[in-house]
Amino acid sequence: MSLDKKWETDVRLFKGNASNLKVGDIIITSKDWKSPMSWFGHSAVMVREYKVGEYPEPCYGYYETDIILWLRKKKEFTALRYKNFDEKFKREFLRNLPATKDKEYNITNKTNGSSFYCSQYIWYLYWKTARDLGYELDIDKDGGYFVTPYDLLNSNYFYKVGF
């Protein structure tokens, strides 16, 4: 079964298990056809305990918030963890975070590190971290020019975090 069929819908269930999330875990929300900004779903990444970082929409840039408050606004979501996220990867990932927080929101090709949109931001953090560690990594399911939340959701590099 594809990961995109495994959504959580009860934030109360999640709230008691939020400590299961670790730095680098990715939260993907389901598509919302009511808003064009959500037609592809949305994604954010855990940047420290109980804190999620994201590029939510144009004119906002980078935003960081408490994971419980963030999820209260979402209907369906799932959490993913990179299969090879060890301590070495985590250290480099955390080193890369500060340089990605002062950018503007813009939809551009995924290797452009001068501006970000939600899923490209996450893709770029993983791509840059792997490069800094000496290997190539493309967590985009179809390897295209752009990366969507569902490209991350269906990537073989992740498994679902259980609650």
PDB file of C-alpha atoms in Angstrom:
ATOM      1  CA  MET A   1       0.000   0.000   0.000  1.00  0.00           C
ATOM      2  CA  SER A   2       1.275   3.470  -0.885  1.00  0.00           C
ATOM      3  CA  LEU A   3       2.088   5.805   1.988  1.00  0.00           C
ATOM      4  CA  ASP A   4      -0.370   8.393   0.649  1.00  0.00           C
ATOM      5  CA  LYS A   5      -3.214   6.138   1.847  1.00  0.00           C
ATOM      6  CA  LYS A   6      -2.070   6.197   5.483  1.00  0.00           C
ATOM      7  CA  TRP A   7      -3.266   9.478   6.963  1.00  0.00           C
ATOM      8  CA  GLU A   8      -3.656  10.431  10.597  1.00  0.00           C
ATOM      9  CA  THR A   9      -6.752  12.511  11.310  1.00  0.00           C
ATOM     10  CA  ASP A  10      -6.902  12.840  15.076  1.00  0.00           C
ATOM     11  CA  VAL A  11      -4.520  15.459  16.487  1.00  0.00           C
ATOM     12  CA  ARG A  12      -5.472  14.323  20.011  1.00  0.00           C
ATOM     13  CA  LEU A  13      -3.954  10.891  19.284  1.00  0.00           C
ATOM     14  CA  PHE A  14      -0.882  12.573  17.871  1.00  0.00           C
ATOM     15  CA  LYS A  15      -0.541  15.057  20.737  1.00  0.00           C
ATOM     16  CA  GLY A  16       0.238  12.335  23.262  1.00  0.00           C
ATOM     17  CA  ASN A  17       2.846  10.874  20.934  1.00  0.00           C
ATOM     18  CA  ALA A  18       4.519  14.024  19.602  1.00  0.00           C
ATOM     19  CA  SER A  19       7.711  12.989  21.360  1.00  0.00           C
ATOM     20  CA  ASN A  20       7.970  10.209  18.737  1.00  0.00           C
ATOM     21  CA  LEU A  21       9.003  12.868  16.207  1.00  0.00           C
ATOM     22  CA  LYS A  22      12.694  13.611  15.777  1.00  0.00           C
ATOM     23  CA  VAL A  23      14.738  16.280  14.044  1.00  0.00           C
ATOM     24  CA  GLY A  24      14.515  15.700  10.296  1.00  0.00           C
ATOM     25  CA  ASP A  25      11.112  13.992  10.341  1.00  0.00           C
ATOM     26  CA  ILE A  26       8.816  15.284   7.622  1.00  0.00           C
ATOM     27  CA  ILE A  27       5.127  16.052   8.106  1.00  0.00           C
ATOM     28  CA  ILE A  28       3.011  15.828   4.951  1.00  0.00           C
ATOM     29  CA  THR A  29      -0.592  17.017   4.799  1.00  0.00           C
ATOM     30  CA  SER A  30      -3.232  15.774   2.405  1.00  0.00           C
ATOM     31  CA  LYS A  31      -4.336  17.721  -0.645  1.00  0.00           C
ATOM     32  CA  ASP A  32      -7.002  20.364  -0.104  1.00  0.00           C
ATOM     33  CA  TRP A  33      -8.959  21.228  -3.229  1.00  0.00           C
ATOM     34  CA  LYS A  34     -10.525  24.332  -1.617  1.00  0.00           C
ATOM     35  CA  SER A  35      -7.284  26.306  -1.820  1.00  0.00           C
ATOM     36  CA  PRO A  36      -4.981  26.353  -4.872  1.00  0.00           C
ATOM     37  CA  MET A  37      -2.000  26.677  -2.493  1.00  0.00           C
ATOM     38  CA  SER A  38      -2.898  23.235  -1.081  1.00  0.00           C
ATOM     39  CA  TRP A  39      -3.658  21.357  -4.283  1.00  0.00           C
ATOM     40  CA  PHE A  40      -0.354  19.504  -3.908  1.00  0.00           C
ATOM     41  CA  GLY A  41      -0.558  19.034  -0.147  1.00  0.00           C
ATOM     42  CA  HIS A  42       1.914  20.700   2.183  1.00  0.00           C
ATOM     43  CA  SER A  43       5.103  19.674   3.938  1.00  0.00           C
ATOM     44  CA  ALA A  44       7.173  20.815   6.903  1.00  0.00           C
ATOM     45  CA  VAL A  45      10.177  19.409   8.744  1.00  0.00           C
ATOM     46  CA  MET A  46      11.006  18.935  12.394  1.00  0.00           C
ATOM     47  CA  VAL A  47      13.866  21.327  13.185  1.00  0.00           C
ATOM     48  CA  ARG A  48      14.086  20.608  16.926  1.00  0.00           C
ATOM     49  CA  GLU A  49      11.991  18.925  19.596  1.00  0.00           C
ATOM     50  CA  TYR A  50       8.317  19.915  19.197  1.00  0.00           C
ATOM     51  CA  LYS A  51       9.210  22.554  16.551  1.00  0.00           C
ATOM     52  CA  VAL A  52       8.396  22.396  12.870  1.00  0.00           C
ATOM     53  CA  GLY A  53      10.019  24.602  10.206  1.00  0.00           C
ATOM     54  CA  GLU A  54       8.399  25.441   6.893  1.00  0.00           C
ATOM     55  CA  TYR A  55       7.940  27.796   3.991  1.00  0.00           C
ATOM     56  CA  PRO A  56       4.137  28.051   4.145  1.00  0.00           C
ATOM     57  CA  GLU A  57       3.201  30.459   1.346  1.00  0.00           C
ATOM     58  CA  PRO A  58       4.254  33.548  -0.601  1.00  0.00           C
ATOM     59  CA  CYS A  59       5.123  36.648   1.478  1.00  0.00           C
ATOM     60  CA  TYR A  60       5.879  34.598   4.598  1.00  0.00           C
ATOM     61  CA  GLY A  61       9.358  33.217   4.088  1.00  0.00           C
ATOM     62  CA  TYR A  62      10.550  30.746   6.712  1.00  0.00           C
ATOM     63  CA  TYR A  63       8.288  30.091   9.674  1.00  0.00           C
ATOM     64  CA  GLU A  64       8.804  27.974  12.787  1.00  0.00           C
ATOM     65  CA  THR A  65       6.054  26.880  15.163  1.00  0.00           C
ATOM     66  CA  ASP A  66       5.046  24.316  17.761  1.00  0.00           C
ATOM     67  CA  ILE A  67       4.066  21.031  16.106  1.00  0.00           C
ATOM     68  CA  ILE A  68       0.813  20.647  18.058  1.00  0.00           C
ATOM     69  CA  LEU A  69      -0.386  24.137  17.140  1.00  0.00           C
ATOM     70  CA  TRP A  70       0.613  23.521  13.536  1.00  0.00           C
ATOM     71  CA  LEU A  71      -1.264  20.222  13.299  1.00  0.00           C
ATOM     72  CA  ARG A  72      -4.451  21.645  14.834  1.00  0.00           C
ATOM     73  CA  LYS A  73      -4.985  23.462  11.539  1.00  0.00           C
ATOM     74  CA  LYS A  74      -4.580  20.323   9.435  1.00  0.00           C
ATOM     75  CA  LYS A  75      -7.200  17.710   8.577  1.00  0.00           C
ATOM     76  CA  GLU A  76      -5.049  14.784   7.478  1.00  0.00           C
ATOM     77  CA  PHE A  77      -1.329  14.298   7.908  1.00  0.00           C
ATOM     78  CA  THR A  78       1.398  11.701   8.066  1.00  0.00           C
ATOM     79  CA  ALA A  79       4.952  11.739   9.414  1.00  0.00           C
ATOM     80  CA  LEU A  80       7.957  10.306   7.589  1.00  0.00           C
ATOM     81  CA  ARG A  81      11.492   9.473   8.655  1.00  0.00           C
ATOM     82  CA  TYR A  82      14.553   9.113   6.426  1.00  0.00           C
ATOM     83  CA  LYS A  83      15.804   5.524   6.651  1.00  0.00           C
ATOM     84  CA  ASN A  84      19.459   6.615   6.969  1.00  0.00           C
ATOM     85  CA  PHE A  85      19.020   9.515   9.412  1.00  0.00           C
ATOM     86  CA  ASP A  86      21.792   8.638  11.846  1.00  0.00           C
ATOM     87  CA  GLU A  87      23.747  10.906  14.230  1.00  0.00           C
ATOM     88  CA  LYS A  88      26.279  11.863  11.548  1.00  0.00           C
ATOM     89  CA  PHE A  89      23.488  12.890   9.155  1.00  0.00           C
ATOM     90  CA  LYS A  90      21.697  14.742  11.972  1.00  0.00           C
ATOM     91  CA  ARG A  91      24.789  16.798  12.866  1.00  0.00           C
ATOM     92  CA  GLU A  92      25.262  17.908   9.252  1.00  0.00           C
ATOM     93  CA  PHE A  93      21.515  18.495   8.804  1.00  0.00           C
ATOM     94  CA  LEU A  94      21.511  20.807  11.847  1.00  0.00           C
ATOM     95  CA  ARG A  95      24.588  22.628  10.497  1.00  0.00           C
ATOM     96  CA  ASN A  96      22.694  23.324   7.263  1.00  0.00           C
ATOM     97  CA  LEU A  97      19.527  24.664   8.922  1.00  0.00           C
ATOM     98  CA  PRO A  98      20.663  28.249   9.741  1.00  0.00           C
ATOM     99  CA  ALA A  99      21.618  29.032   6.126  1.00  0.00           C
ATOM    100  CA  THR A 100      18.131  28.072   4.901  1.00  0.00           C
ATOM    101  CA  LYS A 101      16.016  30.162   7.272  1.00  0.00           C
ATOM    102  CA  ASP A 102      16.418  33.625   5.764  1.00  0.00           C
ATOM    103  CA  LYS A 103      15.158  32.996   2.237  1.00  0.00           C
ATOM    104  CA  GLU A 104      12.061  34.185   0.421  1.00  0.00           C
ATOM    105  CA  TYR A 105       9.222  31.941  -0.695  1.00  0.00           C
ATOM    106  CA  ASN A 106       9.458  31.323  -4.417  1.00  0.00           C
ATOM    107  CA  ILE A 107       8.660  28.390  -6.661  1.00  0.00           C
ATOM    108  CA  THR A 108      11.863  27.559  -8.480  1.00  0.00           C
ATOM    109  CA  ASN A 109      13.934  24.515  -9.451  1.00  0.00           C
ATOM    110  CA  LYS A 110      14.773  22.276  -6.534  1.00  0.00           C
ATOM    111  CA  THR A 111      18.556  22.826  -6.517  1.00  0.00           C
ATOM    112  CA  ASN A 112      18.187  26.608  -6.160  1.00  0.00           C
ATOM    113  CA  GLY A 113      19.142  27.446  -2.580  1.00  0.00           C
ATOM    114  CA  SER A 114      18.346  31.172  -2.786  1.00  0.00           C
ATOM    115  CA  SER A 115      14.577  30.796  -2.268  1.00  0.00           C
ATOM    116  CA  PHE A 116      12.252  27.981  -1.255  1.00  0.00           C
ATOM    117  CA  TYR A 117       8.743  26.567  -1.280  1.00  0.00           C
ATOM    118  CA  CYS A 118       7.568  23.943   1.232  1.00  0.00           C
ATOM    119  CA  SER A 119       8.709  20.649  -0.281  1.00  0.00           C
ATOM    120  CA  GLN A 120      11.713  22.118  -2.095  1.00  0.00           C
ATOM    121  CA  TYR A 121      12.993  23.421   1.245  1.00  0.00           C
ATOM    122  CA  ILE A 122      12.950  19.912   2.709  1.00  0.00           C
ATOM    123  CA  TRP A 123      14.371  18.368  -0.455  1.00  0.00           C
ATOM    124  CA  TYR A 124      17.193  20.920  -0.461  1.00  0.00           C
ATOM    125  CA  LEU A 125      18.100  20.277   3.205  1.00  0.00           C
ATOM    126  CA  TYR A 126      18.400  16.546   2.541  1.00  0.00           C
ATOM    127  CA  TRP A 127      20.216  17.008  -0.780  1.00  0.00           C
ATOM    128  CA  LYS A 128      22.725  19.515   0.689  1.00  0.00           C
ATOM    129  CA  THR A 129      23.318  17.409   3.788  1.00  0.00           C
ATOM    130  CA  ALA A 130      24.058  14.303   1.724  1.00  0.00           C
ATOM    131  CA  ARG A 131      26.387  16.276  -0.583  1.00  0.00           C
ATOM    132  CA  ASP A 132      28.245  17.650   2.430  1.00  0.00           C
ATOM    133  CA  LEU A 133      28.673  14.065   3.632  1.00  0.00           C
ATOM    134  CA  GLY A 134      30.044  13.012   0.229  1.00  0.00           C
ATOM    135  CA  TYR A 135      27.151  11.256  -1.486  1.00  0.00           C
ATOM    136  CA  GLU A 136      24.261  12.004  -3.837  1.00  0.00           C
ATOM    137  CA  LEU A 137      20.663  11.874  -2.591  1.00  0.00           C
ATOM    138  CA  ASP A 138      17.452  12.728  -4.435  1.00  0.00           C
ATOM    139  CA  ILE A 139      14.449  12.080  -2.178  1.00  0.00           C
ATOM    140  CA  ASP A 140      12.091  13.242  -4.947  1.00  0.00           C
ATOM    141  CA  LYS A 141      10.087  10.173  -6.058  1.00  0.00           C
ATOM    142  CA  ASP A 142      10.138  11.094  -9.759  1.00  0.00           C
ATOM    143  CA  GLY A 143      13.423  13.033  -9.788  1.00  0.00           C
ATOM    144  CA  GLY A 144      11.851  15.963 -11.669  1.00  0.00           C
ATOM    145  CA  TYR A 145      12.731  19.646 -11.889  1.00  0.00           C
ATOM    146  CA  PHE A 146      10.265  20.486  -9.097  1.00  0.00           C
ATOM    147  CA  VAL A 147       9.443  18.468  -5.986  1.00  0.00           C
ATOM    148  CA  THR A 148       5.972  18.237  -4.439  1.00  0.00           C
ATOM    149  CA  PRO A 149       4.943  17.034  -0.970  1.00  0.00           C
ATOM    150  CA  TYR A 150       3.593  13.857  -2.571  1.00  0.00           C
ATOM    151  CA  ASP A 151       6.964  13.234  -4.254  1.00  0.00           C
ATOM    152  CA  LEU A 152       8.400  13.117  -0.734  1.00  0.00           C
ATOM    153  CA  LEU A 153       5.480  11.086   0.581  1.00  0.00           C
ATOM    154  CA  ASN A 154       5.965   8.378  -2.033  1.00  0.00           C
ATOM    155  CA  SER A 155       9.776   8.348  -1.927  1.00  0.00           C
ATOM    156  CA  ASN A 156      11.432   5.025  -1.137  1.00  0.00           C
ATOM    157  CA  TYR A 157      13.885   6.785   1.206  1.00  0.00           C
ATOM    158  CA  PHE A 158      11.312   7.153   4.005  1.00  0.00           C
ATOM    159  CA  TYR A 159       9.137   5.103   6.280  1.00  0.00           C
ATOM    160  CA  LYS A 160       6.061   6.203   8.166  1.00  0.00           C
ATOM    161  CA  VAL A 161       6.545   7.197  11.806  1.00  0.00           C
ATOM    162  CA  GLY A 162       4.036   5.281  13.911  1.00  0.00           C
ATOM    163  CA  PHE A 163       1.914   6.762  16.674  1.00  0.00           C
TER     164      PHE A 163
END
